[in-house]
mmCIF file of C-alpha atoms in Angstrom:
data_model
loop_
_atom_site.group_PDB
_atom_site.id
_atom_site.type_symbol
_atom_site.label_atom_id
_atom_site.label_comp_id
_atom_site.label_asym_id
_atom_site.label_seq_id
_atom_site.Cartn_x
_atom_site.Cartn_y
_atom_site.Cartn_z
ATOM 1 C CA GLU A 12 4.784 -4.156 -4.460
ATOM 2 C CA ALA A 13 4.036 -0.362 -4.112
ATOM 3 C CA GLN A 14 5.641 0.993 -0.934
ATOM 4 C CA VAL A 15 7.833 3.592 0.711
ATOM 5 C CA THR A 16 11.154 2.175 2.060
ATOM 6 C CA GLN A 17 12.981 4.142 4.796
ATOM 7 C CA ASN A 18 16.177 3.059 6.314
ATOM 8 C CA PRO A 19 17.333 2.475 8.997
ATOM 9 C CA ARG A 20 14.411 1.137 11.184
ATOM 10 C CA TYR A 21 16.126 1.975 14.279
ATOM 11 C CA LEU A 22 19.056 4.517 14.966
ATOM 12 C CA ILE A 23 21.018 5.282 18.081
ATOM 13 C CA THR A 24 23.469 8.082 17.755
ATOM 14 C CA VAL A 25 25.346 10.657 19.861
ATOM 15 C CA THR A 26 24.818 14.557 19.808
ATOM 16 C CA GLY A 27 26.375 16.349 16.950
ATOM 17 C CA LYS A 28 27.168 13.255 14.794
ATOM 18 C CA LYS A 29 25.643 13.898 11.374
ATOM 19 C CA LEU A 30 23.142 11.133 10.029
ATOM 20 C CA THR A 31 20.906 10.540 7.077
ATOM 21 C CA VAL A 32 17.725 8.717 6.980
ATOM 22 C CA THR A 33 17.011 7.301 3.470
ATOM 23 C CA CYS A 34 13.564 7.312 1.953
ATOM 24 C CA SER A 35 12.651 5.714 -1.476
ATOM 25 C CA GLN A 36 9.299 5.106 -3.147
ATOM 26 C CA ASN A 37 8.404 3.044 -6.122
ATOM 27 C CA MET A 38 5.286 4.615 -7.191
ATOM 28 C CA ASN A 39 6.593 7.589 -9.219
ATOM 29 C CA HIS A 40 4.702 9.847 -6.826
ATOM 30 C CA GLU A 41 5.479 13.564 -7.264
ATOM 31 C CA TYR A 42 4.967 14.403 -3.515
ATOM 32 C CA MET A 43 7.057 13.344 -0.716
ATOM 33 C CA SER A 44 7.177 14.386 2.878
ATOM 34 C CA TRP A 45 8.826 13.786 6.306
ATOM 35 C CA TYR A 46 7.004 13.749 9.517
ATOM 36 C CA ARG A 47 8.042 13.223 13.166
ATOM 37 C CA GLN A 48 5.683 11.507 15.650
ATOM 38 C CA ASP A 49 5.933 12.542 19.340
ATOM 39 C CA PRO A 50 3.755 11.210 22.172
ATOM 40 C CA GLY A 51 0.960 13.794 22.833
ATOM 41 C CA LEU A 52 1.802 15.836 19.788
ATOM 42 C CA GLY A 53 0.813 13.766 16.896
ATOM 43 C CA LEU A 54 2.317 13.768 13.523
ATOM 44 C CA ARG A 55 4.209 17.131 12.517
ATOM 45 C CA GLN A 56 5.550 17.933 9.009
ATOM 46 C CA ILE A 57 9.126 18.455 8.891
ATOM 47 C CA TYR A 58 9.639 19.100 5.013
ATOM 48 C CA TYR A 59 7.823 18.203 1.888
ATOM 49 C CA SER A 60 8.727 18.053 -1.733
ATOM 50 C CA MET A 61 6.334 18.646 -4.724
ATOM 51 C CA ASN A 62 8.912 17.330 -7.280
ATOM 52 C CA VAL A 63 12.573 17.077 -8.150
ATOM 53 C CA GLU A 64 14.472 20.038 -6.775
ATOM 54 C CA VAL A 65 11.284 21.528 -5.087
ATOM 55 C CA THR A 66 11.201 21.390 -1.439
ATOM 56 C CA ASP A 67 9.650 23.488 1.150
ATOM 57 C CA LYS A 68 9.500 23.741 5.073
ATOM 58 C CA GLY A 69 6.596 22.238 7.119
ATOM 59 C CA ASP A 70 5.850 22.973 10.611
ATOM 60 C CA VAL A 71 9.117 22.003 12.350
ATOM 61 C CA PRO A 72 11.823 22.185 10.007
ATOM 62 C CA GLU A 73 14.705 23.549 12.475
ATOM 63 C CA GLY A 74 17.713 21.216 12.754
ATOM 64 C CA TYR A 75 16.739 19.243 9.506
ATOM 65 C CA LYS A 76 17.624 19.236 5.778
ATOM 66 C CA VAL A 77 16.402 17.505 2.886
ATOM 67 C CA SER A 78 17.074 17.066 -0.565
ATOM 68 C CA ARG A 79 15.162 15.841 -3.893
ATOM 69 C CA LYS A 80 17.626 15.035 -6.567
ATOM 70 C CA GLU A 81 15.648 12.076 -8.023
ATOM 71 C CA LYS A 82 12.000 11.649 -8.034
ATOM 72 C CA ARG A 83 12.120 8.427 -6.091
ATOM 73 C CA ASN A 84 14.382 9.538 -3.203
ATOM 74 C CA PHE A 85 14.003 11.963 -0.381
ATOM 75 C CA PRO A 86 16.568 11.720 2.465
ATOM 76 C CA LEU A 87 16.288 13.445 5.779
ATOM 77 C CA ILE A 88 19.522 15.074 7.110
ATOM 78 C CA LEU A 89 20.369 15.906 10.654
ATOM 79 C CA GLU A 90 23.704 17.845 10.355
ATOM 80 C CA SER A 91 24.015 17.985 14.171
ATOM 81 C CA PRO A 92 21.335 16.011 16.080
ATOM 82 C CA SER A 93 20.263 16.891 19.523
ATOM 83 C CA PRO A 94 18.314 14.973 22.019
ATOM 84 C CA ASN A 95 15.228 16.922 21.365
ATOM 85 C CA GLN A 96 15.218 15.232 17.736
ATOM 86 C CA THR A 97 14.773 11.880 19.426
ATOM 87 C CA SER A 98 11.395 10.753 17.801
ATOM 88 C CA LEU A 99 9.688 8.398 15.457
ATOM 89 C CA TYR A 100 10.189 9.598 11.952
ATOM 90 C CA PHE A 101 7.988 8.655 8.889
ATOM 91 C CA CYS A 102 8.541 9.313 5.026
ATOM 92 C CA ALA A 103 5.492 9.525 2.777
ATOM 93 C CA SER A 104 4.575 9.847 -0.788
ATOM 94 C CA SER A 105 1.499 10.705 -2.767
ATOM 95 C CA LEU A 106 0.090 11.954 -5.972
ATOM 96 C CA GLN A 107 -1.034 15.581 -5.826
ATOM 97 C CA GLY A 108 -4.051 15.886 -3.553
ATOM 98 C CA ASP A 109 -4.285 12.175 -2.733
ATOM 99 C CA GLY A 110 -3.617 10.545 0.533
ATOM 100 C CA TYR A 111 -0.128 9.610 1.467
ATOM 101 C CA THR A 112 1.593 6.310 1.571
ATOM 102 C CA PHE A 113 3.568 6.040 4.597
ATOM 103 C CA GLY A 114 6.830 4.183 5.155
ATOM 104 C CA SER A 115 7.346 1.809 8.239
ATOM 105 C CA GLY A 116 9.170 4.509 10.424
ATOM 106 C CA THR A 117 12.575 5.218 11.674
ATOM 107 C CA ARG A 118 13.118 5.289 15.439
ATOM 108 C CA LEU A 119 15.749 7.715 16.281
ATOM 109 C CA THR A 120 17.304 8.096 19.653
ATOM 110 C CA VAL A 121 19.921 10.820 20.241
ATOM 111 C CA VAL A 122 21.939 10.618 23.458
ATOM 112 C CA ALA B 172 -3.896 27.912 8.791
ATOM 113 C CA GLN B 173 -5.548 24.513 8.724
ATOM 114 C CA SER B 174 -5.931 22.491 12.029
ATOM 115 C CA VAL B 175 -7.603 19.392 13.197
ATOM 116 C CA THR B 176 -9.125 18.369 16.492
ATOM 117 C CA GLN B 177 -9.844 15.013 17.790
ATOM 118 C CA PRO B 178 -11.619 15.608 20.963
ATOM 119 C CA ASP B 179 -11.226 11.994 22.356
ATOM 120 C CA ILE B 180 -7.916 11.013 23.473
ATOM 121 C CA HIS B 181 -9.142 7.215 24.277
ATOM 122 C CA ILE B 182 -12.080 5.497 23.652
ATOM 123 C CA THR B 183 -13.132 2.042 24.704
ATOM 124 C CA VAL B 184 -15.789 -0.044 22.897
ATOM 125 C CA SER B 185 -17.148 -3.433 23.481
ATOM 126 C CA GLU B 186 -16.364 -5.861 20.722
ATOM 127 C CA GLY B 187 -19.534 -6.146 18.314
ATOM 128 C CA ALA B 188 -20.602 -2.498 19.376
ATOM 129 C CA SER B 189 -20.587 0.449 17.052
ATOM 130 C CA LEU B 190 -17.934 3.057 16.902
ATOM 131 C CA GLU B 191 -17.693 6.818 16.130
ATOM 132 C CA LEU B 192 -14.599 8.654 16.315
ATOM 133 C CA ARG B 193 -14.829 12.694 16.065
ATOM 134 C CA CYS B 194 -12.857 14.977 14.076
ATOM 135 C CA ASN B 195 -13.387 18.447 13.569
ATOM 136 C CA TYR B 196 -11.266 20.555 11.115
ATOM 137 C CA SER B 197 -10.520 24.301 10.767
ATOM 138 C CA TYR B 198 -9.979 25.596 7.370
ATOM 139 C CA GLY B 199 -11.653 28.481 5.196
ATOM 140 C CA ALA B 200 -13.039 26.080 2.368
ATOM 141 C CA THR B 201 -13.581 22.510 1.921
ATOM 142 C CA PRO B 202 -10.324 20.794 2.325
ATOM 143 C CA TYR B 203 -9.230 17.252 1.462
ATOM 144 C CA LEU B 204 -9.956 14.999 4.420
ATOM 145 C CA PHE B 205 -8.475 11.763 5.455
ATOM 146 C CA TRP B 206 -8.552 9.016 8.253
ATOM 147 C CA TYR B 207 -5.557 7.017 9.084
ATOM 148 C CA VAL B 208 -4.937 3.985 11.202
ATOM 149 C CA GLN B 209 -1.877 3.096 13.250
ATOM 150 C CA SER B 210 -1.370 -0.347 14.759
ATOM 151 C CA PRO B 211 1.497 -0.531 17.618
ATOM 152 C CA GLY B 212 4.904 -0.447 15.992
ATOM 153 C CA GLN B 213 3.463 0.092 12.509
ATOM 154 C CA GLY B 214 3.238 2.991 10.093
ATOM 155 C CA LEU B 215 0.117 4.550 9.008
ATOM 156 C CA GLN B 216 -2.404 3.166 6.789
ATOM 157 C CA LEU B 217 -4.998 5.180 4.887
ATOM 158 C CA LEU B 218 -8.612 4.241 5.760
ATOM 159 C CA LEU B 219 -10.464 6.571 3.536
ATOM 160 C CA LYS B 220 -10.586 10.018 2.026
ATOM 161 C CA TYR B 221 -12.856 12.742 0.985
ATOM 162 C CA PHE B 222 -12.275 15.128 -1.739
ATOM 163 C CA SER B 223 -15.768 16.264 -2.984
ATOM 164 C CA GLY B 224 -19.217 14.786 -4.010
ATOM 165 C CA ASP B 225 -21.054 12.260 -1.801
ATOM 166 C CA THR B 226 -20.541 13.276 1.911
ATOM 167 C CA LEU B 227 -20.539 9.649 3.071
ATOM 168 C CA VAL B 228 -17.427 7.905 1.978
ATOM 169 C CA GLN B 229 -16.574 4.065 2.263
ATOM 170 C CA GLY B 230 -13.181 3.034 3.320
ATOM 171 C CA ILE B 231 -11.280 -0.237 3.900
ATOM 172 C CA LYS B 232 -12.012 -2.734 7.041
ATOM 173 C CA GLY B 233 -15.704 -1.657 7.027
ATOM 174 C CA PHE B 234 -15.167 1.854 7.993
ATOM 175 C CA GLU B 235 -17.103 4.893 6.712
ATOM 176 C CA ALA B 236 -17.035 8.637 7.488
ATOM 177 C CA GLU B 237 -19.396 11.370 6.870
ATOM 178 C CA PHE B 238 -18.375 15.024 5.949
ATOM 179 C CA LYS B 239 -20.624 17.755 7.286
ATOM 180 C CA ARG B 240 -19.571 21.000 6.146
ATOM 181 C CA SER B 241 -22.046 22.977 8.648
ATOM 182 C CA GLN B 242 -20.128 21.302 11.452
ATOM 183 C CA SER B 243 -16.757 21.286 9.888
ATOM 184 C CA SER B 244 -16.630 17.610 10.970
ATOM 185 C CA PHE B 245 -15.415 14.482 9.396
ATOM 186 C CA ASN B 246 -16.428 11.523 11.838
ATOM 187 C CA LEU B 247 -15.333 8.095 11.286
ATOM 188 C CA ARG B 248 -17.832 5.068 12.040
ATOM 189 C CA LYS B 249 -18.097 1.392 11.956
ATOM 190 C CA PRO B 250 -21.343 -0.623 12.638
ATOM 191 C CA SER B 251 -19.576 -3.340 14.661
ATOM 192 C CA VAL B 252 -16.165 -3.172 16.065
ATOM 193 C CA HIS B 253 -13.640 -6.146 16.032
ATOM 194 C CA TRP B 254 -10.858 -6.784 18.581
ATOM 195 C CA SER B 255 -8.308 -6.253 15.608
ATOM 196 C CA ASP B 256 -9.579 -2.630 15.202
ATOM 197 C CA ALA B 257 -7.749 -1.693 18.508
ATOM 198 C CA ALA B 258 -5.233 0.827 17.262
ATOM 199 C CA GLU B 259 -4.570 4.620 16.945
ATOM 200 C CA TYR B 260 -6.799 6.607 14.702
ATOM 201 C CA PHE B 261 -5.555 9.872 12.984
ATOM 202 C CA CYS B 262 -7.614 12.376 11.172
ATOM 203 C CA ALA B 263 -5.781 14.599 8.640
ATOM 204 C CA VAL B 264 -6.697 17.628 6.668
ATOM 205 C CA ASP B 265 -5.089 19.112 3.427
ATOM 206 C CA GLY B 266 -6.404 22.502 2.499
ATOM 207 C CA SER B 267 -4.014 23.174 -0.341
ATOM 208 C CA GLY B 268 -4.194 20.010 -2.200
ATOM 209 C CA TYR B 269 -0.364 19.898 -2.327
ATOM 210 C CA SER B 270 0.038 17.120 0.180
ATOM 211 C CA THR B 271 0.722 19.347 3.252
ATOM 212 C CA LEU B 272 -1.394 17.180 5.554
ATOM 213 C CA THR B 273 -1.984 18.325 9.167
ATOM 214 C CA PHE B 274 -2.765 15.578 11.465
ATOM 215 C CA GLY B 275 -5.000 15.489 14.565
ATOM 216 C CA LYS B 276 -3.339 14.332 17.895
ATOM 217 C CA GLY B 277 -5.050 10.800 17.430
ATOM 218 C CA THR B 278 -7.671 8.710 19.272
ATOM 219 C CA MET B 279 -6.733 5.518 20.851
ATOM 220 C CA LEU B 280 -9.258 2.858 20.429
ATOM 221 C CA LEU B 281 -9.428 0.011 23.027
ATOM 222 C CA VAL B 282 -11.873 -2.883 22.316
ATOM 223 C CA SER B 283 -13.097 -4.661 25.350
ATOM 224 C CA PRO B 284 -14.316 -8.342 25.221
#
């Protein structure tokens, strides 16, 4: 089944403890992206990648890192999480110019 | 810069009635346009997309959308709403074609019996 898989689905962590949210797609898509969703603010793009080793900042990249060493994987790294990064995170992938296929989301709480 | 406006935060429609959700975008040329739906606790599902050509596009679940260049709009419609359509709907624009989608803030659809 064609899908985007992100893990974990739920995560509670403490301020400053490094964490990684994994994302993997099995559709051989070139493009991958991370979004965060917050009430009243909608979805905002954090980072995106157009192919292996090609990444760029989205609208809200501060406090996040990404890497794209393989085509299928696009992990999101929070080096020192803070409470304002509490949010619902979505990974997505697509072919160029096509609509994104989204993962099921990761609900992150930073205390 | 590209932007999307969904003027209605909430809309309530009676089951069986028609639906129109509004979306206006800002971009210098004709962008790629999308509508997504998000059910509670779920990810986003693509309903339909417009790239070029026929300005009336058909999507899944009986939805359609019409692109109007003169109004910079891409409104979503459905002739008869079902209770299972209750969800949040997002309009999105991609001006570059490089999957840098910008989303509107969403419209929550409530369906009354």
